[in-house]
Amino acid sequence: MESKSYMVQMNGNGVHSNSVHSFNINGDIYSAKMKIHKKRWNIRASEMSKNTLNPIRAIVDGMKLSPNPDKAMIALSIGDPTVFGNLPTDEKVLQAMKDAMDSHKYNGYAPSVGYQKSREAVANFYCSPEAPLEADDVILTSGCSQAIELAISVLCNPGNNILVPCPGFSLYKTLAVSLGIEIKHYNLLPEKSWEIDLQNLESLIDEKTACLVVNNPSNPCGSVYSKEHLQDILAVASRHCIPILADEIYGDMVFPEHTFYSMAPLTNDVPILSCGGLAKRWLVPGWRMGWILIHDRNQAFGQEIREGLVKLSQRILGACTIVQGALEAILNSTPQEFYQDTIGFLKSNSEICFSALSSIPGLNPVRPSGAMYLMVGIEMENFPEFENDVDFTEHLVTEQSVFCLPATAFEYPNYFRIVVTVPEDMMVEACSRIREFCQLHYRPCNQESNDLDQ
Ligand SMILES: *Cc1c(COP(=O)(O)O)cnc(C)c1O
């Protein structure tokens, strides 16, 4: 087992062969006798892996979550619409997958960017006269998450920065930081239904800014931007020549009285990488099908960005081929009623939640217009027992067995996020428990300081 030892003739006749000179190479001790000591295992996780941080995990893992044993747990924290079984995908979507499987045609490698036919189907589905798309403008990826990763990776070098919403989806930061890209948070305004504070946004732009991330409809806010607001955002990007990464995974998931506007058709000069996928609208996040739609303008992206995206797609040969094989049928045969029913449910559940919570002293829910979430402000000064949103939501679990994600996980303290995909009876029960909890802990803030003197 031990390495062979070598005698070194120091002076040519071997007389002084025991004179020892130690030296050290990569942590291994060698002596002049060149006896190589047993190498120690010294395997360290890479810097990149250490710099890959999921803020949601960091917050949740640090919380003491011990539910009240007398009450069944209700988790309003899970952004997966399939967990309670109340929101199945459409039968046509399932059939498309079965057909793709049974055809035996999708067991091999696809081109790294996806099958031509599948990309064509996506291009046709999202094509509009103002923002035409062809198969070559589409790259299929492993979920919208990989689409976002490719988009950030192709636009940014280490040392660049990207602008991301606050509060916002934590993946942008997780990906960027591990790539050595700086994050700058721009503020959303709860009093303006989470519109972007455009002045704040513009003030953050510098010569190192490589990309502006816009998430509409929003996770965690459930907000949906008006056409005018999107045009104002595009005007900022245009003034500073910053390309946009539009995270439109909740595209078209908006309540009936609202309209979803994709960003690309609203501009004729700002290049946009629009990221989307099947996860949310088709309610199949586990299928890991996503895409990037390349909306170039005046060759601002040019061949270079396209080729860069193709090269990056070759790293892991992205999307599952069975789902690719089913994609055309999924997009073209999902009945309108499926989308409408999903939206109807989400709207009704979020109304139940919003109206229940808005009548609770100390809470300020912000009415959502789409997606699957709503944010609730906590008047911390009226809950003096609790330090912050993490503490508040921790106690809500201990006493009422209701878990909501503290918005510190989205870099936005003193709020929590509610997922509205849970069954209606659970939503009603959760809201009544939140009411009980707040009524018990609410202490009206006394503004008159002379009260203390009486
Ligand atoms: C869920 C989600 C994604 C990721 O979608 P996958 O297809 O599951 O990778 C991306 N962006 C936002 C805002 C999301 O909420």
Coordinates of C-alpha atoms and ligand atoms in Angstrom, one line a residue:
M1 CA 0.0 0.0 0.0
E2 CA 2.7 2.4 1.0
S3 CA 4.4 4.2 -1.9
K4 CA 7.8 2.8 -2.8
S5 CA 10.5 4.8 -1.2
Y6 CA 13.5 6.0 -3.1
M7 CA 17.0 6.4 -1.9
V8 CA 18.6 9.6 -3.1
Q9 CA 22.3 9.6 -3.5
M10 CA 23.0 13.1 -2.2
N11 CA 26.6 13.3 -3.0
G12 CA 27.0 10.6 -5.5
N13 CA 28.6 8.0 -3.2
G14 CA 25.7 7.4 -0.8
V15 CA 27.5 8.3 2.3
H16 CA 25.2 11.2 3.2
S17 CA 22.1 9.6 2.0
N18 CA 20.4 10.1 5.4
S19 CA 20.7 13.9 5.3
V20 CA 17.0 14.9 5.3
H21 CA 15.6 17.9 3.6
S22 CA 11.8 18.2 3.9
F23 CA 9.7 20.0 1.4
N24 CA 6.0 20.2 0.8
I25 CA 4.1 19.9 -2.4
N26 CA 0.3 20.3 -2.4
G27 CA 0.1 19.4 1.3
D28 CA 2.2 16.2 0.9
I29 CA 5.4 16.0 2.9
Y30 CA 8.4 14.8 0.9
S31 CA 11.8 14.2 2.4
A32 CA 15.0 14.3 0.6
K33 CA 14.9 10.5 0.9
M34 CA 11.9 11.0 -1.4
K35 CA 9.8 8.7 0.7
I36 CA 6.4 9.8 -0.3
H37 CA 4.1 9.8 2.7
K38 CA 0.6 8.6 2.4
K39 CA -1.5 11.2 0.6
R40 CA -4.4 12.4 2.7
W41 CA -7.9 12.8 1.1
N42 CA -8.5 16.5 0.9
I43 CA -11.7 17.0 -1.2
R44 CA -13.2 20.3 -0.9
A45 CA -16.5 21.6 -2.3
S46 CA -15.9 24.1 -5.1
E47 CA -16.2 27.9 -4.5
M48 CA -19.0 27.9 -7.0
S49 CA -21.0 25.3 -5.0
K50 CA -20.4 27.2 -1.8
N51 CA -21.6 30.4 -3.5
T52 CA -24.8 28.7 -4.6
L53 CA -27.3 29.8 -1.9
N54 CA -31.1 29.3 -1.8
P55 CA -32.4 32.1 0.4
I56 CA -35.8 30.3 0.9
R57 CA -34.0 27.2 2.2
A58 CA -31.7 29.3 4.3
I59 CA -34.7 31.0 6.0
V60 CA -37.0 28.0 6.3
D61 CA -34.2 25.7 7.6
G62 CA -33.4 28.2 10.3
M63 CA -37.0 28.3 11.5
K64 CA -38.3 26.3 14.5
L65 CA -41.4 24.8 12.8
S66 CA -43.2 22.9 15.5
P67 CA -46.9 22.8 14.6
N68 CA -49.7 22.7 17.2
P69 CA -50.4 19.0 17.6
D70 CA -54.2 19.7 18.0
K71 CA -54.5 21.3 14.5
A72 CA -53.7 19.7 11.2
M73 CA -50.9 21.5 9.4
I74 CA -51.9 23.8 6.5
A75 CA -48.9 24.8 4.3
L76 CA -49.6 28.0 2.4
S77 CA -46.0 28.1 1.4
I78 CA -45.5 25.6 -1.4
G79 CA -45.3 27.0 -4.9
D80 CA -46.2 23.7 -6.5
P81 CA -49.8 23.6 -7.6
T82 CA -49.9 19.8 -7.8
V83 CA -49.3 19.0 -4.1
F84 CA -53.0 18.9 -2.9
G85 CA -54.4 17.2 -6.0
N86 CA -57.1 19.8 -6.4
L87 CA -55.5 21.3 -9.6
P88 CA -54.8 18.4 -12.0
T89 CA -53.5 19.2 -15.5
D90 CA -55.9 18.6 -18.4
E91 CA -56.7 15.1 -19.7
K92 CA -55.4 16.3 -23.2
V93 CA -52.1 17.2 -21.7
L94 CA -51.7 13.7 -20.2
Q95 CA -52.9 12.1 -23.4
A96 CA -50.2 14.0 -25.4
M97 CA -47.6 12.6 -23.0
K98 CA -48.9 9.0 -23.3
D99 CA -48.9 9.3 -27.1
A100 CA -45.4 10.7 -27.2
M101 CA -44.2 7.8 -25.0
D102 CA -46.1 5.1 -27.0
S103 CA -44.8 6.4 -30.3
H104 CA -41.3 5.2 -29.3
K105 CA -39.9 8.2 -31.3
Y106 CA -38.6 10.2 -28.4
N107 CA -36.1 8.0 -26.6
G108 CA -33.0 9.4 -28.2
Y109 CA -31.0 12.6 -28.0
A110 CA -32.7 15.6 -29.4
P111 CA -30.7 18.6 -30.7
S112 CA -29.4 20.5 -27.7
V113 CA -31.8 23.4 -28.4
G114 CA -34.7 21.0 -28.8
Y115 CA -36.5 19.3 -31.8
Q116 CA -37.2 21.6 -34.7
K117 CA -40.9 20.6 -34.7
S118 CA -41.3 21.3 -30.9
R119 CA -39.6 24.7 -31.2
E120 CA -41.8 25.5 -34.2
A121 CA -44.9 24.7 -32.1
V122 CA -43.7 27.1 -29.3
A123 CA -42.9 29.8 -31.9
N124 CA -46.4 29.5 -33.4
F125 CA -48.0 29.6 -30.0
Y126 CA -46.3 32.8 -28.9
C127 CA -45.9 34.5 -32.3
S128 CA -47.6 37.9 -32.8
P129 CA -47.4 40.4 -35.7
E130 CA -45.5 42.9 -33.5
A131 CA -43.1 40.2 -32.2
P132 CA -42.9 37.4 -34.8
L133 CA -41.2 34.2 -33.9
E134 CA -39.7 31.3 -35.8
A135 CA -38.3 27.9 -34.6
D136 CA -34.8 29.4 -34.6
D137 CA -35.9 32.0 -32.1
V138 CA -36.8 29.3 -29.6
I139 CA -34.6 27.2 -27.3
L140 CA -36.1 24.5 -25.2
T141 CA -34.7 24.1 -21.7
S142 CA -35.1 22.0 -18.6
G143 CA -37.8 24.1 -17.0
C144 CA -38.0 27.9 -16.9
S145 CA -35.2 27.8 -14.4
Q146 CA -32.7 26.6 -17.0
A147 CA -34.0 29.2 -19.4
I148 CA -33.3 31.9 -16.8
E149 CA -29.8 30.4 -16.2
L150 CA -29.0 30.4 -19.9
A151 CA -30.3 33.9 -20.4
I152 CA -28.2 35.3 -17.5
S153 CA -25.2 33.3 -18.5
V154 CA -25.2 34.5 -22.1
L155 CA -25.7 38.2 -21.2
C156 CA -23.4 38.6 -18.2
N157 CA -19.7 38.3 -17.3
P158 CA -18.4 38.0 -13.8
G159 CA -18.3 41.5 -12.4
N160 CA -21.4 42.6 -14.3
N161 CA -24.6 43.3 -12.4
I162 CA -28.2 42.6 -13.1
L163 CA -31.3 44.4 -11.9
V164 CA -33.8 42.2 -10.1
P165 CA -37.2 43.0 -8.4
C166 CA -37.5 43.4 -4.7
P167 CA -39.6 41.5 -3.5
G168 CA -38.8 38.9 -6.1
F169 CA -38.2 35.3 -7.1
S170 CA -35.0 34.2 -5.4
L171 CA -33.6 32.1 -8.3
Y172 CA -32.2 35.2 -10.1
K173 CA -29.9 35.9 -7.2
T174 CA -29.0 32.2 -6.6
L175 CA -27.9 31.9 -10.2
A176 CA -26.2 35.2 -10.6
V177 CA -24.2 35.1 -7.4
S178 CA -22.8 31.6 -8.2
L179 CA -21.7 33.0 -11.5
G180 CA -19.9 36.0 -9.9
I181 CA -22.5 38.4 -11.1
E182 CA -23.7 41.2 -8.8
I183 CA -27.3 41.7 -7.9
K184 CA -29.0 45.1 -7.6
H185 CA -32.5 45.1 -6.2
Y186 CA -35.0 47.6 -7.6
N187 CA -38.0 48.3 -5.4
L188 CA -41.6 47.4 -6.2
L189 CA -44.3 49.6 -4.7
P190 CA -47.1 47.8 -2.7
E191 CA -49.2 50.9 -2.7
K192 CA -49.1 50.9 -6.5
S193 CA -50.0 47.2 -6.8
W194 CA -46.3 46.3 -6.9
E195 CA -45.4 48.5 -9.9
I196 CA -41.7 49.2 -10.3
D197 CA -40.3 52.3 -8.7
L198 CA -38.9 53.5 -12.0
Q199 CA -36.7 56.3 -10.5
N200 CA -35.1 53.8 -8.2
L201 CA -34.7 51.4 -11.1
E202 CA -33.0 53.9 -13.3
S203 CA -30.7 55.1 -10.4
L204 CA -29.2 51.6 -10.1
I205 CA -28.0 51.4 -13.7
D206 CA -24.3 51.8 -14.3
E207 CA -21.8 50.8 -17.0
K208 CA -21.6 47.3 -15.6
T209 CA -25.4 46.6 -15.8
A210 CA -25.9 43.8 -18.3
C211 CA -29.5 42.9 -17.9
L212 CA -32.8 44.0 -16.4
V213 CA -35.0 41.1 -15.0
V214 CA -38.8 41.8 -15.2
N215 CA -41.1 39.2 -13.7
N216 CA -44.7 39.7 -14.9
P217 CA -47.1 38.4 -13.6
S218 CA -45.1 38.2 -10.4
N219 CA -44.1 35.6 -7.9
P220 CA -44.4 36.5 -5.0
C221 CA -46.7 39.5 -5.5
G222 CA -49.4 38.2 -7.9
S223 CA -49.3 41.5 -9.6
V224 CA -50.0 42.1 -13.3
Y225 CA -48.5 45.1 -15.0
S226 CA -50.5 47.4 -17.3
K227 CA -49.4 48.1 -20.8
E228 CA -48.5 51.6 -19.9
H229 CA -46.3 50.5 -17.0
L230 CA -44.5 48.0 -19.2
Q231 CA -43.9 50.7 -21.8
D232 CA -42.4 52.9 -19.1
I233 CA -40.1 50.1 -18.1
L234 CA -39.1 49.5 -21.7
A235 CA -38.3 53.2 -22.0
V236 CA -35.8 53.0 -19.2
A237 CA -34.2 49.9 -20.8
S238 CA -34.1 51.7 -24.1
R239 CA -32.5 54.9 -22.7
H240 CA -29.7 52.9 -21.2
C241 CA -29.5 50.1 -23.9
I242 CA -30.0 47.4 -21.3
P243 CA -31.5 44.1 -22.6
I244 CA -34.4 42.6 -20.7
L245 CA -34.9 39.1 -19.3
A246 CA -38.7 38.8 -19.1
D247 CA -39.7 36.0 -16.7
E248 CA -43.1 35.4 -18.2
I249 CA -43.7 31.9 -16.7
Y250 CA -47.1 33.2 -15.4
G251 CA -48.0 34.7 -18.8
D252 CA -51.7 34.6 -19.4
M253 CA -52.4 33.5 -15.8
V254 CA -54.3 36.7 -15.0
F255 CA -57.8 37.2 -13.6
P256 CA -60.6 37.9 -16.1
E257 CA -60.8 41.7 -15.6
H258 CA -57.0 42.0 -16.3
T259 CA -55.0 41.6 -19.4
F260 CA -51.5 40.1 -19.7
Y261 CA -49.2 41.9 -22.0
S262 CA -46.0 40.1 -23.0
M263 CA -43.1 42.7 -23.2
A264 CA -41.7 41.9 -26.6
P265 CA -44.6 43.1 -28.7
L266 CA -44.5 46.5 -26.9
T267 CA -41.1 47.5 -28.1
N268 CA -39.3 48.0 -31.4
D269 CA -35.9 48.7 -30.0
V270 CA -35.3 46.8 -26.8
P271 CA -34.1 43.2 -27.3
I272 CA -35.8 40.7 -25.0
L273 CA -35.2 37.1 -23.9
S274 CA -38.6 35.9 -22.7
C275 CA -38.5 32.9 -20.4
G276 CA -41.5 30.6 -19.9
G277 CA -42.5 27.0 -19.7
L278 CA -45.2 24.4 -18.9
A279 CA -44.8 24.4 -15.1
K280 CA -47.4 26.9 -14.0
R281 CA -50.0 27.5 -16.7
W282 CA -50.2 23.7 -17.6
L283 CA -49.8 22.7 -13.9
V284 CA -46.9 20.3 -14.5
P285 CA -43.8 21.7 -12.9
G286 CA -42.2 18.3 -12.5
W287 CA -42.1 17.8 -16.3
R288 CA -39.3 20.4 -16.5
M289 CA -40.2 21.9 -19.8
G290 CA -39.2 25.5 -20.4
W291 CA -38.1 27.8 -23.2
I292 CA -36.4 31.0 -24.2
L293 CA -38.0 33.1 -26.8
I294 CA -35.4 35.3 -28.5
H295 CA -36.9 38.6 -29.5
D296 CA -34.1 40.5 -31.2
R297 CA -34.4 44.1 -32.3
N298 CA -32.2 45.7 -35.0
Q299 CA -29.6 43.0 -34.5
A300 CA -28.9 44.1 -31.0
F301 CA -28.4 40.5 -29.9
G302 CA -27.2 39.5 -33.3
Q303 CA -25.6 36.2 -34.1
E304 CA -23.4 36.3 -31.1
I305 CA -26.1 36.0 -28.5
R306 CA -27.9 33.3 -30.5
E307 CA -24.7 31.3 -30.9
G308 CA -23.9 31.8 -27.2
L309 CA -27.3 30.4 -26.2
V310 CA -26.8 27.4 -28.5
K311 CA -23.4 26.8 -27.0
L312 CA -24.7 27.0 -23.5
S313 CA -27.6 24.7 -24.4
Q314 CA -24.9 22.1 -25.3
R315 CA -23.7 21.9 -21.7
I316 CA -26.6 19.6 -20.5
L317 CA -28.8 19.0 -23.6
G318 CA -31.8 20.6 -21.9
A319 CA -35.3 19.4 -22.1
C320 CA -36.7 15.9 -21.7
T321 CA -37.4 14.5 -25.2
I322 CA -40.7 12.8 -24.2
V323 CA -42.1 16.2 -23.2
Q324 CA -40.7 17.7 -26.3
G325 CA -42.5 15.1 -28.3
A326 CA -45.7 16.0 -26.6
L327 CA -45.3 19.7 -26.7
E328 CA -47.0 20.5 -30.0
A329 CA -50.1 18.6 -28.9
I330 CA -50.0 20.1 -25.5
L331 CA -49.9 23.6 -26.8
N332 CA -52.5 23.1 -29.6
S333 CA -55.0 20.8 -27.9
T334 CA -55.3 22.1 -24.4
P335 CA -59.0 23.3 -24.2
Q336 CA -59.6 27.0 -23.3
E337 CA -61.9 25.8 -20.5
F338 CA -58.8 24.3 -18.8
Y339 CA -57.1 27.7 -18.6
Q340 CA -60.3 29.4 -17.6
D341 CA -61.1 26.9 -14.9
T342 CA -57.6 27.3 -13.4
I343 CA -57.8 31.0 -13.5
G344 CA -61.3 31.0 -12.0
F345 CA -60.2 28.9 -9.1
L346 CA -57.1 31.0 -8.4
K347 CA -59.2 34.2 -8.6
S348 CA -61.9 32.9 -6.3
N349 CA -59.4 31.5 -3.8
S350 CA -57.4 34.7 -3.7
E351 CA -60.6 36.8 -3.3
I352 CA -61.5 34.6 -0.3
C353 CA -58.1 35.0 1.2
F354 CA -57.8 38.8 0.4
S355 CA -61.2 39.7 1.8
A356 CA -60.7 37.6 4.9
L357 CA -57.3 39.0 5.7
S358 CA -58.1 42.6 4.9
S359 CA -60.6 42.7 7.7
I360 CA -58.0 41.6 10.3
P361 CA -56.4 44.4 12.3
G362 CA -52.7 44.5 11.8
L363 CA -52.6 42.8 8.4
N364 CA -52.5 44.5 5.0
P365 CA -52.9 42.1 2.2
V366 CA -52.2 43.5 -1.3
R367 CA -54.9 42.4 -3.8
P368 CA -53.4 40.2 -6.5
S369 CA -54.4 40.2 -10.2
G370 CA -52.9 37.0 -11.4
A371 CA -50.3 34.2 -10.8
M372 CA -50.8 32.1 -7.7
Y373 CA -49.7 34.3 -4.8
L374 CA -50.5 37.2 -2.6
M375 CA -48.4 39.2 -0.3
V376 CA -49.6 40.3 3.2
G377 CA -48.0 43.2 5.1
I378 CA -47.7 42.9 8.8
E379 CA -47.9 46.0 11.0
M380 CA -45.0 44.9 13.1
E381 CA -45.5 47.8 15.6
N382 CA -48.9 46.4 16.4
F383 CA -47.4 42.9 17.2
P384 CA -44.8 43.9 19.7
E385 CA -44.3 40.3 20.8
F386 CA -42.7 39.5 17.5
E387 CA -39.4 40.7 16.2
N388 CA -40.0 40.4 12.5
D389 CA -41.9 38.4 9.8
V390 CA -39.8 35.3 10.4
D391 CA -40.7 35.3 14.1
F392 CA -44.3 36.1 13.3
T393 CA -44.8 33.2 10.8
E394 CA -42.8 30.9 13.1
H395 CA -45.4 31.5 15.9
L396 CA -48.2 31.2 13.5
V397 CA -47.0 27.6 12.9
T398 CA -46.5 26.9 16.6
E399 CA -50.0 28.1 17.6
Q400 CA -52.2 27.6 14.5
S401 CA -50.3 25.1 12.4
V402 CA -50.4 27.4 9.4
F403 CA -47.2 28.0 7.5
C404 CA -46.7 31.1 5.2
L405 CA -43.4 32.0 3.8
P406 CA -41.9 35.1 5.5
A407 CA -41.1 37.6 2.8
T408 CA -37.6 38.0 4.2
A409 CA -37.0 35.0 1.9
F410 CA -37.7 37.5 -1.0
E411 CA -35.5 40.2 0.6
Y412 CA -38.7 42.0 1.7
P413 CA -39.2 42.0 5.5
N414 CA -42.5 42.5 7.3
Y415 CA -44.6 40.7 4.8
F416 CA -45.5 37.1 4.2
R417 CA -46.5 35.3 1.0
I418 CA -49.6 33.1 0.7
V419 CA -49.9 30.5 -2.1
V420 CA -53.5 30.4 -3.3
T421 CA -53.5 27.0 -5.0
V422 CA -54.6 25.1 -1.9
P423 CA -58.2 23.6 -1.8
E424 CA -60.8 26.2 -0.9
D425 CA -61.8 24.7 2.5
M426 CA -58.2 24.8 3.5
M427 CA -57.9 28.4 2.5
V428 CA -61.0 29.3 4.5
E429 CA -59.7 27.4 7.6
A430 CA -56.2 28.9 7.3
C431 CA -57.6 32.5 7.1
S432 CA -59.8 31.9 10.2
R433 CA -56.8 30.6 12.1
I434 CA -54.7 33.6 11.0
R435 CA -57.5 35.8 12.3
E436 CA -57.5 34.1 15.7
F437 CA -53.7 34.4 15.9
C438 CA -53.7 38.1 15.1
Q439 CA -56.6 38.9 17.4
L440 CA -54.7 37.2 20.3
H441 CA -51.4 39.1 19.6
Y442 CA -52.6 42.5 18.2
R443 CA -51.8 45.5 20.4
P444 CA -53.1 48.7 19.0
C445 CA -50.2 51.2 18.7
N446 CA -50.9 54.1 21.0
Q447 CA -49.8 57.3 19.2
E448 CA -50.4 59.7 22.1
S449 CA -47.2 59.9 24.1
N450 CA -48.9 61.7 27.0
D451 CA -50.8 58.5 27.8
L452 CA -47.7 57.3 29.6
D453 CA -47.9 60.3 31.9
Q454 CA -51.4 59.7 33.1
Ligands
LIG1 C1 -41.8 28.6 -10.8 C2 -41.1 29.8 -11.3 C3 -40.0 29.6 -12.2 C4 -39.4 28.2 -12.6 O1 -40.2 27.4 -13.3 P1 -39.7 25.9 -13.7 O2 -40.2 25.7 -15.0 O3 -40.3 25.0 -12.7 O4 -38.2 25.9 -13.7 C5 -39.4 30.7 -12.8 N1 -39.8 31.9 -12.5 C6 -40.8 32.1 -11.5 C7 -41.1 33.5 -11.2 C8 -41.5 31.1 -10.9 O5 -42.4 31.3 -10.0

